[in-house]
Tab-separated table of C-alpha atoms in Angstrom:
chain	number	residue	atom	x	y	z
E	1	UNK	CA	-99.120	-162.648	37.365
E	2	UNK	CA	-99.414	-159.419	36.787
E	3	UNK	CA	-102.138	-157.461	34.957
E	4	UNK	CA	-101.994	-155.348	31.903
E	5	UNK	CA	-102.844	-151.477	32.968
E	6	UNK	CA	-103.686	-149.246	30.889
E	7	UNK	CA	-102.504	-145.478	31.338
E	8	UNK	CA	-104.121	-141.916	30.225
E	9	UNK	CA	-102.548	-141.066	27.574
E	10	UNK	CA	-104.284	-145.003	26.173
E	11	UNK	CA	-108.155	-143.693	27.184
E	12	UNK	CA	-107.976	-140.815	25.998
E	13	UNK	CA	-107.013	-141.919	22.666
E	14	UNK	CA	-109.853	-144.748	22.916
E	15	UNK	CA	-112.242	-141.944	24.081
E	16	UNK	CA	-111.693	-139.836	20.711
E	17	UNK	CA	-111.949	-142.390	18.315
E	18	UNK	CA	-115.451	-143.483	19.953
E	19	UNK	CA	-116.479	-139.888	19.685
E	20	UNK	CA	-115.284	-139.494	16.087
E	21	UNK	CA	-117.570	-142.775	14.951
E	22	UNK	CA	-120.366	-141.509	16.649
E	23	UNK	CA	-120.084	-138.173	14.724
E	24	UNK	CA	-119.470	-139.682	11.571
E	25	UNK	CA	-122.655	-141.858	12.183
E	26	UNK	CA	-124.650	-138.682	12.501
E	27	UNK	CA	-123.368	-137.084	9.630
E	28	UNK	CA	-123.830	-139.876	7.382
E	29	UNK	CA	-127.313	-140.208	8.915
E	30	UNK	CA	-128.098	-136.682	8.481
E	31	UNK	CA	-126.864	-136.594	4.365
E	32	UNK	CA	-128.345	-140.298	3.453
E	33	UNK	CA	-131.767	-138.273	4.947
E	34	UNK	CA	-131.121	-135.447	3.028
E	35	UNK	CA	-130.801	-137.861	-0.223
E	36	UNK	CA	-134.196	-139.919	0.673
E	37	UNK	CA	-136.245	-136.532	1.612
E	38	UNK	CA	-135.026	-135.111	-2.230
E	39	UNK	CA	-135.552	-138.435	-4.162
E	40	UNK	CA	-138.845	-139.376	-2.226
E	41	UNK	CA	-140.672	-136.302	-1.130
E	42	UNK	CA	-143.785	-138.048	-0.695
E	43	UNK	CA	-142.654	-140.704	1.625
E	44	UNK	CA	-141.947	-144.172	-0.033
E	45	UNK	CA	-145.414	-145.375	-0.379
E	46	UNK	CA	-147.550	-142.351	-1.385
E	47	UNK	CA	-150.106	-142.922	-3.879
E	48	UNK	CA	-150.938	-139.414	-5.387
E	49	UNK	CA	-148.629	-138.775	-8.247
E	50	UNK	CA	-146.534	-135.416	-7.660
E	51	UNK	CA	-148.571	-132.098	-7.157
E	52	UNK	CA	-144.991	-130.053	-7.436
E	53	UNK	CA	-145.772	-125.994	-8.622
E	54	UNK	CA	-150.213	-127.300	-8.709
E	55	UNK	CA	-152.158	-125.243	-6.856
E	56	UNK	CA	-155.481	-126.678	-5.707
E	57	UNK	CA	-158.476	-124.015	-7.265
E	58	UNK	CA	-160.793	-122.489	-4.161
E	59	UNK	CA	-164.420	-123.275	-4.394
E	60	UNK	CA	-167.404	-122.422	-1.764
E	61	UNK	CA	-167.491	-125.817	-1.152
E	62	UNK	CA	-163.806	-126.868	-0.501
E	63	UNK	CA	-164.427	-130.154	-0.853
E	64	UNK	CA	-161.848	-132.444	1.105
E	65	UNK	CA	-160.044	-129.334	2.108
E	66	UNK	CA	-159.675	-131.067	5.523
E	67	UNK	CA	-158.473	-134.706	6.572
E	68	UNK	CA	-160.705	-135.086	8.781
E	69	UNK	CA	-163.564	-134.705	6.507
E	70	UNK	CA	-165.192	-138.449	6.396
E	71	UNK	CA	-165.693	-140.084	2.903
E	72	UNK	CA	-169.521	-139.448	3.134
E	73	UNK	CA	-169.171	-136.058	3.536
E	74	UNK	CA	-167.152	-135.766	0.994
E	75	UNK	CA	-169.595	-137.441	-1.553
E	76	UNK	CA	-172.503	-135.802	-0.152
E	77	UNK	CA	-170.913	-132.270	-1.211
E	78	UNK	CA	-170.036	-133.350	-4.853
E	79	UNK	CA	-173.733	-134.487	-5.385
E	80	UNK	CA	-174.809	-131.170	-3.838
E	81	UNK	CA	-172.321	-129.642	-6.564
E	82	UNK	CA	-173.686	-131.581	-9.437
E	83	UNK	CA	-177.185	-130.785	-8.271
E	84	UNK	CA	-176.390	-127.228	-7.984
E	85	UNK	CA	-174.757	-126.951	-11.753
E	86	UNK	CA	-177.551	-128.731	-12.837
E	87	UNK	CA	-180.082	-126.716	-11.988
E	88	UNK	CA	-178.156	-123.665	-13.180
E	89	UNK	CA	-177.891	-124.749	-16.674
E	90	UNK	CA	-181.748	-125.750	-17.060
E	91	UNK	CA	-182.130	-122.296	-15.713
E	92	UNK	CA	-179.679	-121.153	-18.526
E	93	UNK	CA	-182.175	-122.714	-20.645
E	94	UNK	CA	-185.416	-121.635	-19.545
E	95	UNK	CA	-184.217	-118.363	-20.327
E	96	UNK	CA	-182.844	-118.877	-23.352
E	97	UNK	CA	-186.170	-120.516	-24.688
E	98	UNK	CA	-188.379	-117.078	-22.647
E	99	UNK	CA	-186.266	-114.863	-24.638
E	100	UNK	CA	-186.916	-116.601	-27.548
E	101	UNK	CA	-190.773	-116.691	-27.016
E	102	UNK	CA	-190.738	-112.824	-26.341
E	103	UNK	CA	-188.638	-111.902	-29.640
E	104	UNK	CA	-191.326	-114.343	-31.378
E	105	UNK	CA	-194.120	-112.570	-29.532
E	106	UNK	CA	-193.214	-108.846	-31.111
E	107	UNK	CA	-192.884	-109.946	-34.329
E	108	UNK	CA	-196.477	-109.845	-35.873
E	109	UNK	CA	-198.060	-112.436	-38.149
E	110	UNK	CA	-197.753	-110.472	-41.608
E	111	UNK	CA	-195.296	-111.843	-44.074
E	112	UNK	CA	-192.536	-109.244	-43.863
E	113	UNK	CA	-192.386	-110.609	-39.950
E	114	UNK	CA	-192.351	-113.632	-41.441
E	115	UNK	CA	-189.348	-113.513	-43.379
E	116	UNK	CA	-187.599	-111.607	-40.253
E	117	UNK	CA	-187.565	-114.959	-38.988
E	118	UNK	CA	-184.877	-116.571	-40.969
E	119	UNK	CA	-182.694	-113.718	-40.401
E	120	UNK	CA	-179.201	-114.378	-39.643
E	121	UNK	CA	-179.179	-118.028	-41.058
E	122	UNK	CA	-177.356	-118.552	-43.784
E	123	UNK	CA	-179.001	-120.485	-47.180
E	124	UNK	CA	-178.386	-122.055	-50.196
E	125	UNK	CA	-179.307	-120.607	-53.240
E	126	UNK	CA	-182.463	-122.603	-54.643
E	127	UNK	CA	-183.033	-123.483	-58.348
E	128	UNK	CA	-183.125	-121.549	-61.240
E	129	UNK	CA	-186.462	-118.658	-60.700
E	130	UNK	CA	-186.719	-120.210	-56.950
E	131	UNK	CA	-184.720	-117.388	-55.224
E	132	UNK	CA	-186.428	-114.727	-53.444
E	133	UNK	CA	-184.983	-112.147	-51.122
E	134	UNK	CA	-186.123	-110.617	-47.884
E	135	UNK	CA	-188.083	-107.341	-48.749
E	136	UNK	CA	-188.822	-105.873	-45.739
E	137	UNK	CA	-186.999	-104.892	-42.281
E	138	UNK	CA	-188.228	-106.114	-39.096
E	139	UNK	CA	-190.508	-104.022	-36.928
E	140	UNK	CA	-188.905	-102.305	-33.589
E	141	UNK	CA	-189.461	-103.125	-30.076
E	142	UNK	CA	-192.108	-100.817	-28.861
E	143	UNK	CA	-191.519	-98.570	-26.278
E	144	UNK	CA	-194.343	-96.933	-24.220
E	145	UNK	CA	-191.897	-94.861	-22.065
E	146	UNK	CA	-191.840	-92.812	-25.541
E	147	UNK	CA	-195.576	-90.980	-25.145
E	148	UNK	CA	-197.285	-92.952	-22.480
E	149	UNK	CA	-200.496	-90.630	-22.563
E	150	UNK	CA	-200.197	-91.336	-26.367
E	151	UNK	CA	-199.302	-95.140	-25.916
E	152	UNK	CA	-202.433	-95.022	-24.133
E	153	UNK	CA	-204.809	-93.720	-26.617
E	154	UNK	CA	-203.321	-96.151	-28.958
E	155	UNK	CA	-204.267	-99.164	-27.678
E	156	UNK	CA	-207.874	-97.979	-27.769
E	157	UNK	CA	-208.329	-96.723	-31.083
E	158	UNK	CA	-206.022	-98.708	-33.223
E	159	UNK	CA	-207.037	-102.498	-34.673
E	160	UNK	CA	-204.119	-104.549	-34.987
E	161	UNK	CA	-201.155	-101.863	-34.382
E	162	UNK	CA	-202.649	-99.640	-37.698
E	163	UNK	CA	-204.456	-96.470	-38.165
E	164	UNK	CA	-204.829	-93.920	-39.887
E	165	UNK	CA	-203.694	-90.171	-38.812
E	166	UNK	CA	-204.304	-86.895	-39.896
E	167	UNK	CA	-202.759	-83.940	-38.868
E	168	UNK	CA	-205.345	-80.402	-39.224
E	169	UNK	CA	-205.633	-77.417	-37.721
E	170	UNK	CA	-208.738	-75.072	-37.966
E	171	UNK	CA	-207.408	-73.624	-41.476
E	172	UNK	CA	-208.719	-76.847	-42.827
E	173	UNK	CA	-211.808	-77.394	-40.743
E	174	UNK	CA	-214.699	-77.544	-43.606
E	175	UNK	CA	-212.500	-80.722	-45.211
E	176	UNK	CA	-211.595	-82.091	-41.903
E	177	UNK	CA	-215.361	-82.971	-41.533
E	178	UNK	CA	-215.452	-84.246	-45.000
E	179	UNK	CA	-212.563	-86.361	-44.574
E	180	UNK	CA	-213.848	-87.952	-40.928
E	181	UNK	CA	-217.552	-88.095	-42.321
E	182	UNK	CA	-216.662	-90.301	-44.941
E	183	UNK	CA	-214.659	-92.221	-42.820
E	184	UNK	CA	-217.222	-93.404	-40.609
E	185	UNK	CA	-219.702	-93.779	-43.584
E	186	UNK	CA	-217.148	-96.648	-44.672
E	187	UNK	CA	-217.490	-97.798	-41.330
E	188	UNK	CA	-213.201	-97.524	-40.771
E	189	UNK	CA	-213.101	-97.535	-36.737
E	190	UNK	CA	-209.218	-97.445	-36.531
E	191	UNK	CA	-208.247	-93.486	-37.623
E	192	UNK	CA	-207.049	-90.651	-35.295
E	193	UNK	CA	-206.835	-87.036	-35.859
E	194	UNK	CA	-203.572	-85.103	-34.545
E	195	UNK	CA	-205.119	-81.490	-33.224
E	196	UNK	CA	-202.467	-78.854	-33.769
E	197	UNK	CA	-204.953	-76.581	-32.035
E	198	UNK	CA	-207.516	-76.022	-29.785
E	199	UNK	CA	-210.130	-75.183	-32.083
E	200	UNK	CA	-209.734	-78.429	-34.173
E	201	UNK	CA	-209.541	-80.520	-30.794
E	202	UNK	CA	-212.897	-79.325	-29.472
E	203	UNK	CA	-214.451	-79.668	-33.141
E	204	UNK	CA	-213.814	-83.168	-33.147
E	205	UNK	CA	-214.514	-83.991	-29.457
E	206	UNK	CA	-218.100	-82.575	-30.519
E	207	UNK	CA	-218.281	-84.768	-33.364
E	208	UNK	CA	-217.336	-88.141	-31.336
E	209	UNK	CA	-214.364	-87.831	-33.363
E	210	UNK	CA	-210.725	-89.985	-32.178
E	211	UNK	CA	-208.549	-86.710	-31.402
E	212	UNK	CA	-204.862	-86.618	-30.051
E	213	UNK	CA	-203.585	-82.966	-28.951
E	214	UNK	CA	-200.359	-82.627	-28.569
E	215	UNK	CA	-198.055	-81.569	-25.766
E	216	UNK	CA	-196.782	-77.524	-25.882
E	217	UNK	CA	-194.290	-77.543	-28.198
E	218	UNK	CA	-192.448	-73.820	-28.661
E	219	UNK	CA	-190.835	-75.236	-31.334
E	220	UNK	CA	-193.381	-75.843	-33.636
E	221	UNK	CA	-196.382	-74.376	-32.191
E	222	UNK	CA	-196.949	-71.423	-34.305
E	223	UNK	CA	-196.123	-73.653	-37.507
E	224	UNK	CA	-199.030	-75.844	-36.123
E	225	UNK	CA	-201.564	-73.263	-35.430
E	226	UNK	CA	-201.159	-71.089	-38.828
E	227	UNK	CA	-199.249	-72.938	-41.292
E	228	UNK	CA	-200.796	-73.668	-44.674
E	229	UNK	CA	-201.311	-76.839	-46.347
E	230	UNK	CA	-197.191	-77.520	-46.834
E	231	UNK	CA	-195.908	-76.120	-43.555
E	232	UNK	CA	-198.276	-78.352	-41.611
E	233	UNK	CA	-197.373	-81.151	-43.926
E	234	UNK	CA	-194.186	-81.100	-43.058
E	235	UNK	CA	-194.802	-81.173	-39.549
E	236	UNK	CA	-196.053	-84.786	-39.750
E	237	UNK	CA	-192.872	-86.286	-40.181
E	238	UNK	CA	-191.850	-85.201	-37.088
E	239	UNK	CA	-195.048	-85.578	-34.974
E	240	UNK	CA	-195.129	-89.374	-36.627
E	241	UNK	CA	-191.832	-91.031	-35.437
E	242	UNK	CA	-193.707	-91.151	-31.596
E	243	UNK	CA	-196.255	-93.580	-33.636
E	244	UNK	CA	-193.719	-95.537	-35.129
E	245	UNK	CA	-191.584	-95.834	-31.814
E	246	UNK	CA	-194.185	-96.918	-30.071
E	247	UNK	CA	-194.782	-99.992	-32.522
E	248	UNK	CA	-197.484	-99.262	-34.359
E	249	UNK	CA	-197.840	-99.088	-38.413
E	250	UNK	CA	-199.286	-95.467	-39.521
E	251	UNK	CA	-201.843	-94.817	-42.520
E	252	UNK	CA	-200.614	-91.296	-43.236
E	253	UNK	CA	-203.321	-88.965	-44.436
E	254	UNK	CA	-204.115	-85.353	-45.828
E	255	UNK	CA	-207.317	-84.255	-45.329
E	256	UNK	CA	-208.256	-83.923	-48.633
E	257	UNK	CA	-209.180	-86.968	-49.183
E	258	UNK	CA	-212.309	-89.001	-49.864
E	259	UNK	CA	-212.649	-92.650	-48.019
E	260	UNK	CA	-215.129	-94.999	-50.229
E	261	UNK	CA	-213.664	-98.366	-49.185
E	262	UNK	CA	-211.651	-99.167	-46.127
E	263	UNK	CA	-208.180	-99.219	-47.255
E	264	UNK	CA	-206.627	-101.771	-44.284
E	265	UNK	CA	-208.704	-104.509	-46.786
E	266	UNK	CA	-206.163	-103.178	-50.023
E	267	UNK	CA	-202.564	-103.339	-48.241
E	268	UNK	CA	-199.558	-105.467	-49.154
E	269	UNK	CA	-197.639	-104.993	-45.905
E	270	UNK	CA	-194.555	-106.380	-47.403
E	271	UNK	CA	-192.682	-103.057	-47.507
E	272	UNK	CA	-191.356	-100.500	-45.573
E	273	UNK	CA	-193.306	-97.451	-47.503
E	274	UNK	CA	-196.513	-98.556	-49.522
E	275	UNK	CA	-197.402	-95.121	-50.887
E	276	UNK	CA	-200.077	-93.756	-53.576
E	277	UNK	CA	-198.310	-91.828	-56.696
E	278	UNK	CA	-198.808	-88.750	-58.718
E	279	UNK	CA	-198.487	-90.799	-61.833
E	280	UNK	CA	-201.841	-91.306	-63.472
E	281	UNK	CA	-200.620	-94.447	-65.550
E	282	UNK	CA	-198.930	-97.704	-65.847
E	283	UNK	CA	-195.843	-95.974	-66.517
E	284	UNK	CA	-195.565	-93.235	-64.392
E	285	UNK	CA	-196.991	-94.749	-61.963
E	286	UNK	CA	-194.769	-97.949	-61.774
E	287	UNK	CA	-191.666	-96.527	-63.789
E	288	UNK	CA	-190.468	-96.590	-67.454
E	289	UNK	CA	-187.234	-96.791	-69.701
E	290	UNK	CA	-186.644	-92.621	-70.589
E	291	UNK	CA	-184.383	-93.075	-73.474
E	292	UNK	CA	-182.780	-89.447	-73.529
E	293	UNK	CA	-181.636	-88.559	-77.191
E	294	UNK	CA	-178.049	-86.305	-77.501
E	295	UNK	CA	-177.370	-86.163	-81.180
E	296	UNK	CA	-173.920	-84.763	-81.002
E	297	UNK	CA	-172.741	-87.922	-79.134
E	298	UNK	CA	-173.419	-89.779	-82.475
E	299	UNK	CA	-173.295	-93.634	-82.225
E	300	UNK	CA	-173.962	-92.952	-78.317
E	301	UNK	CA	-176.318	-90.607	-79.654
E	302	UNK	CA	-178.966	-92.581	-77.024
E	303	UNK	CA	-179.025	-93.243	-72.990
E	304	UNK	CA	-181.648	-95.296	-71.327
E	305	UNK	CA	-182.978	-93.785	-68.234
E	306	UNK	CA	-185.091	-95.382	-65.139
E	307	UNK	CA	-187.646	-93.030	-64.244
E	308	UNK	CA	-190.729	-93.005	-61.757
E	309	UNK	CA	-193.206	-90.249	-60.600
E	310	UNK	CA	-192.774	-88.969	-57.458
E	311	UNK	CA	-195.041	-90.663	-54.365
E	312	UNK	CA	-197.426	-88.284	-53.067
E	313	UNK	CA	-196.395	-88.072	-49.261
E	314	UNK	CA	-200.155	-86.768	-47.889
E	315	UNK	CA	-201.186	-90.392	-48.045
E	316	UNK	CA	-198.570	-93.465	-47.553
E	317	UNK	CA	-198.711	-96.834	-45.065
E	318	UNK	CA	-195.258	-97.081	-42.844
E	319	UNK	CA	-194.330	-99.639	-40.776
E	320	UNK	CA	-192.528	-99.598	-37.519
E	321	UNK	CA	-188.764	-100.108	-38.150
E	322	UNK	CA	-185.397	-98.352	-38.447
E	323	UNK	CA	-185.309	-97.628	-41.769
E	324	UNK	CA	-189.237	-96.270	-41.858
E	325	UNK	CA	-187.864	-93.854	-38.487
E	326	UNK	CA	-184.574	-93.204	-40.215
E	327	UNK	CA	-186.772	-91.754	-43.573
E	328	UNK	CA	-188.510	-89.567	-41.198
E	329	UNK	CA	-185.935	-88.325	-39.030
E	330	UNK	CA	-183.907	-87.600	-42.116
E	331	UNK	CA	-186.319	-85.684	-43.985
E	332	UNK	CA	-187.607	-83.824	-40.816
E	333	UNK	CA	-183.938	-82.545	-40.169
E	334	UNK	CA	-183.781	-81.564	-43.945
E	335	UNK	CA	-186.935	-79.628	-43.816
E	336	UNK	CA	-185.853	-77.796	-40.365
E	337	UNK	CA	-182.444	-76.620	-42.263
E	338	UNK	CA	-184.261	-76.190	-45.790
E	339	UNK	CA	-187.860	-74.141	-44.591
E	340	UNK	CA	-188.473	-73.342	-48.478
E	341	UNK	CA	-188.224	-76.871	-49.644
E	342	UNK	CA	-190.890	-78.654	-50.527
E	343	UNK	CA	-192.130	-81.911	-48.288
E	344	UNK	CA	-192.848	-84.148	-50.768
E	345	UNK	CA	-189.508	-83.509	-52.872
E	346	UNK	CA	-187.266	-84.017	-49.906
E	347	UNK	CA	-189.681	-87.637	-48.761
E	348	UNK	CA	-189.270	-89.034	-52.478
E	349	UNK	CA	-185.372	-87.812	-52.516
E	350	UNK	CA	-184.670	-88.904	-49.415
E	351	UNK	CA	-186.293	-92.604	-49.903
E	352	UNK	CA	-184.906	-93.028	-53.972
E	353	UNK	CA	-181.214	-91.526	-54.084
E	354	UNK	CA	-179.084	-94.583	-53.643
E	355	UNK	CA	-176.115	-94.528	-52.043
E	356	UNK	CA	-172.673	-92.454	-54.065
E	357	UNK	CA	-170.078	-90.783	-53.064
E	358	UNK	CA	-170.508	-88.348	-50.345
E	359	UNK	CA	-173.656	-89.875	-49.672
E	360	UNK	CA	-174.891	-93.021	-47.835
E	361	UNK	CA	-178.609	-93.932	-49.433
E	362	UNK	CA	-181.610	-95.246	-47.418
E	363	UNK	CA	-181.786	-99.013	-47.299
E	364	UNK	CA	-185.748	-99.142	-47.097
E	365	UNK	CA	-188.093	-101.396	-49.296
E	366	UNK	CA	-191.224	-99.751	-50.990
E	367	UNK	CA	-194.726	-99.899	-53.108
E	368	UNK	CA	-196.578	-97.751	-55.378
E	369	UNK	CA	-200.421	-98.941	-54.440
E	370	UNK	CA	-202.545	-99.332	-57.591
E	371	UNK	CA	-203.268	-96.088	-58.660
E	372	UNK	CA	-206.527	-96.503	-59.498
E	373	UNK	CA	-207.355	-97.715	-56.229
E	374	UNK	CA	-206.118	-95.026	-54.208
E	375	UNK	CA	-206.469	-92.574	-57.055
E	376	UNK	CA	-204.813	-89.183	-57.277
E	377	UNK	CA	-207.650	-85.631	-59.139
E	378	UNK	CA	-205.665	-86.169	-62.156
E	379	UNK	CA	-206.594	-89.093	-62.811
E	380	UNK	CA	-210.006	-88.916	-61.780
E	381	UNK	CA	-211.267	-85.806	-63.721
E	382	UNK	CA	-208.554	-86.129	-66.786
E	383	UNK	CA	-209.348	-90.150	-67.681
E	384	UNK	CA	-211.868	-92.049	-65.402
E	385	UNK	CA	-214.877	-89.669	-65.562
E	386	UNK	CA	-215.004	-89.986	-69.339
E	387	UNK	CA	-214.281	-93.577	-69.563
E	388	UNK	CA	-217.586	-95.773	-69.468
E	389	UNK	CA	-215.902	-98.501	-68.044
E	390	UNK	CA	-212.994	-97.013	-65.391
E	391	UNK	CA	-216.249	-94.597	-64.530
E	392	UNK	CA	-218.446	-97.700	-62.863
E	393	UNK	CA	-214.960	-98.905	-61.028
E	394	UNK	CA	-215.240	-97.945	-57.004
E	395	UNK	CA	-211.900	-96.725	-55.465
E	396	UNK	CA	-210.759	-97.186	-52.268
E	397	UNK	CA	-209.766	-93.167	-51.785
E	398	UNK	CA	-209.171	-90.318	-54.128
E	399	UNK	CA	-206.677	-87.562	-52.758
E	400	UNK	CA	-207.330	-84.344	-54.258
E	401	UNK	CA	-203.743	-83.416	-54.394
E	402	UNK	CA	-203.620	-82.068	-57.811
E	403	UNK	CA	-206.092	-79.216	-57.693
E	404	UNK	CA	-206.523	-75.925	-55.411
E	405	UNK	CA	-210.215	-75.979	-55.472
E	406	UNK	CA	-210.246	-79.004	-52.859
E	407	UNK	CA	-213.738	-78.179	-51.019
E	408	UNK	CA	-216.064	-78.183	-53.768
E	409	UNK	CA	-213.964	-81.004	-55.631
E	410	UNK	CA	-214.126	-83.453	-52.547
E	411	UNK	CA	-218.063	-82.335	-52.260
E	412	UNK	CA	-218.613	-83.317	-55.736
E	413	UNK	CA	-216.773	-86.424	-55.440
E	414	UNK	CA	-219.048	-87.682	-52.200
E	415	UNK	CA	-221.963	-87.020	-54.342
E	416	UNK	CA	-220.799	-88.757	-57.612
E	417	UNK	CA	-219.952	-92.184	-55.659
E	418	UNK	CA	-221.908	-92.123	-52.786
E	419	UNK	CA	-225.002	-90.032	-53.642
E	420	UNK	CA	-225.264	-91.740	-57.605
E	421	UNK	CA	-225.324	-88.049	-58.483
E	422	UNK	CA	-223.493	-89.057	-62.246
E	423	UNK	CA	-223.623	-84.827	-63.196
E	424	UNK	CA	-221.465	-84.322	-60.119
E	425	UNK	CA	-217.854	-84.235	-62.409
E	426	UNK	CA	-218.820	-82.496	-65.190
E	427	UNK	CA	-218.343	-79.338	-64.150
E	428	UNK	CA	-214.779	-79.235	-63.258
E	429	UNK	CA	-212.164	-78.466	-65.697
E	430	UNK	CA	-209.458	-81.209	-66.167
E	431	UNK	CA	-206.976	-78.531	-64.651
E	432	UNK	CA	-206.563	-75.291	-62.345
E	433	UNK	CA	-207.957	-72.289	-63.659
């Protein structure tokens, strides 16, 4: 029998369909790939849920960055992490609490510091005649950078961040050692005169005397070394904000005045500006209800009107803070553009006008002392010399601001209350002549 044979044209069909299958495996191969890659991109039993368009945030410590890092060494480097945030936020809080301490530590113990305290938190308003509001500012951060030759002498003579300063040059020499020789009689250690010249620097070094002379100043110089009694006065306001800067509360004082008591032991401290007044009673001293009569107005005939007198600005207590610096530099720039206004006008405008339009006021709390404590010539030679009773009462000072003839005045005054002379008044006229 005879086999079957196949010819060419027979394999090479059978040859072309065997390489057609094989292609079509390889293409179906390569698209049902395709299909698994895009539906499963993780593989088919990842764990990790889809991190598609996350990207992974770059630390210092790049924890597990590598796969090779072993589980250990993973955990060791979070508990170094923890440790290390740890410590920074009870580092966070050691500051916080130092920064606290220091703020606490500049604010002093008198009650306006006090009440500084409860700034910034907000309060319910109390019962009925309960409420009381803040009534001072709080004092500024001292800095020595300011004056430190000053800064220096400071912390030597004053007691408690006060004294008192007086500004003289040698036109007021004879009441300069009046003033500073009944100082010391009192027994006041804490006071400081400002030289504004030589003269007056080695009178007072002679005397054992606390004296401050200032640096060369072309400015005001020549004011300093011949200036009467208002040109030098003015001066102060500007010489004083270096006191005040540097943290300390200043017991302004003319010369012209007589110390009997030490006036530290008579202050509120709860204002800004505790100042004596030219009023010589209850209510000019402490204010009054001016009812100012226009007939023509008819039924409105009357207007009510608040008034005060002035506060005499040769003796006043300031404390350290923005508005007590802003009062000075405010009436120091007025008296550099105004030279023929008067000191004491511009301190009393200055610290009263409120605020109006064109005008923003000073926001600065203030005192009248009792004027018959700190007690103004008026009042001494026009009512308490001839009063049995206000006669035997001891002040604290008495400025003779209200008569020229100062010397013999403040002479007679140390011999009425500290010699027992009781002749030593009578001389003197109630006025001038």
């Amino acid at each position: 029998m005879l086999g079957r044979r196949d010819g060419p044209l027979m394999r090479n069909n059978g040859q072309s369909l065997r390489g057609s299958r094989i292609v079509f495996a390889i293409a179906v191969g390569i698209l049902l790939g395709c299909a698994f890659a895009f539906l499963f991109p993780h593989g088919f039993f990842g764990s990790d849920p889809p991190a598609q368009g996350r990207r992974l945030p770059r630390t210092s410590l790049q924890v597990g960055s590598s796969p090779c890092e072993s589980p250990e060494r993973i955990n060791m480097l979070k508990s170094e992490l923890v440790s290390v945030s740890e410590k920074n936020v009870e580092l966070k809080k050691q500051v916080r609490e130092l920064t606290e301490k220091l703020r606490l530590a500049e604010q002093g113990k008198d009650q306006a510091q006090k009440q500084f305290l409860v700034l910034g938190e907000q309060h319910k308003a109390g019962p009925f005649g309960t409420v009381k509001g803040l009534r001072t500012n709080p004092t500024v951060v001292p800095g020595n950078s300011v004056n430190p030759r000053l800064a220096k002498m400071l912390e030597k003579v004053a007691v408690r961040k006060e004294l008192i300063v007086a500004l003289a040059n040698s036109n007021v020499k004879g009441m300069l050692e009046l003033w500073f020789t009944s100082i010391k009689k009192v027994g006041i250690p804490n006071y400081l005169v400002v030289a504004l010249d030589d003269e007056i620097e080695n009178f007072c070094n002679s005397n054992v005397v606390p004296v401050y002379k200032r640096d060369p100043d072309e400015g005001i110089d020549s004011i300093a070394r011949t200036g009467g009694n208002h040109a030098v006065s003015g001066l102060k306001f500007r010489i004083l904000r270096e006191f005040l800067q540097l943290g300390y509360s200043v017991l302004l004082s003319d010369v012209d005045i007589i110390y009997l008591q030490n006036p530290f032991d008579h202050l509120y401290r709860d204002s800004d500006v505790e100042s004596m007044t030219d009023g010589h009673n209850n209510m000019t001293a402490y204010g009054y209800n001016d009812v100012f009569d226009e007939p023509a107005m008819g039924w409105a005939r009357y207007a009510h009107t608040m008034r005060i007198w002035v506060y005499n600005s040769g003796f006043f207590y300031i404390r350290p803070t923005i508005p007590s610096i802003e009062l000075l530099d405010r009436v120091a720039d007025r008296l550099s553009r105004q030279p023929n206004a008067w000191d004491q006008a511009v301190f009393n405008e200055e610290l009263f006008f409120p605020s109006h339009p064109g005008y923003d006021g000073l926001h600065a709390s203030r005192r009248t002392m009792d004027f018959y404590l700190f007690m103004n010539s008026k009042v001494l030679f026009k009512t308490v010399r001839k009063d049995a009773k206000l006669s035997k009462l001891k002040p604290v000072i008495i400025h003779v601001n209200y008569h020229p003839d100062k010397f013999p005045r403040m002479k007679a005054i140390v011999d009425y209350y500290v010699n027992g002379n009781q002749d030593a008044l009578k001389s003197f006229p109630d006025g001038s002549e």
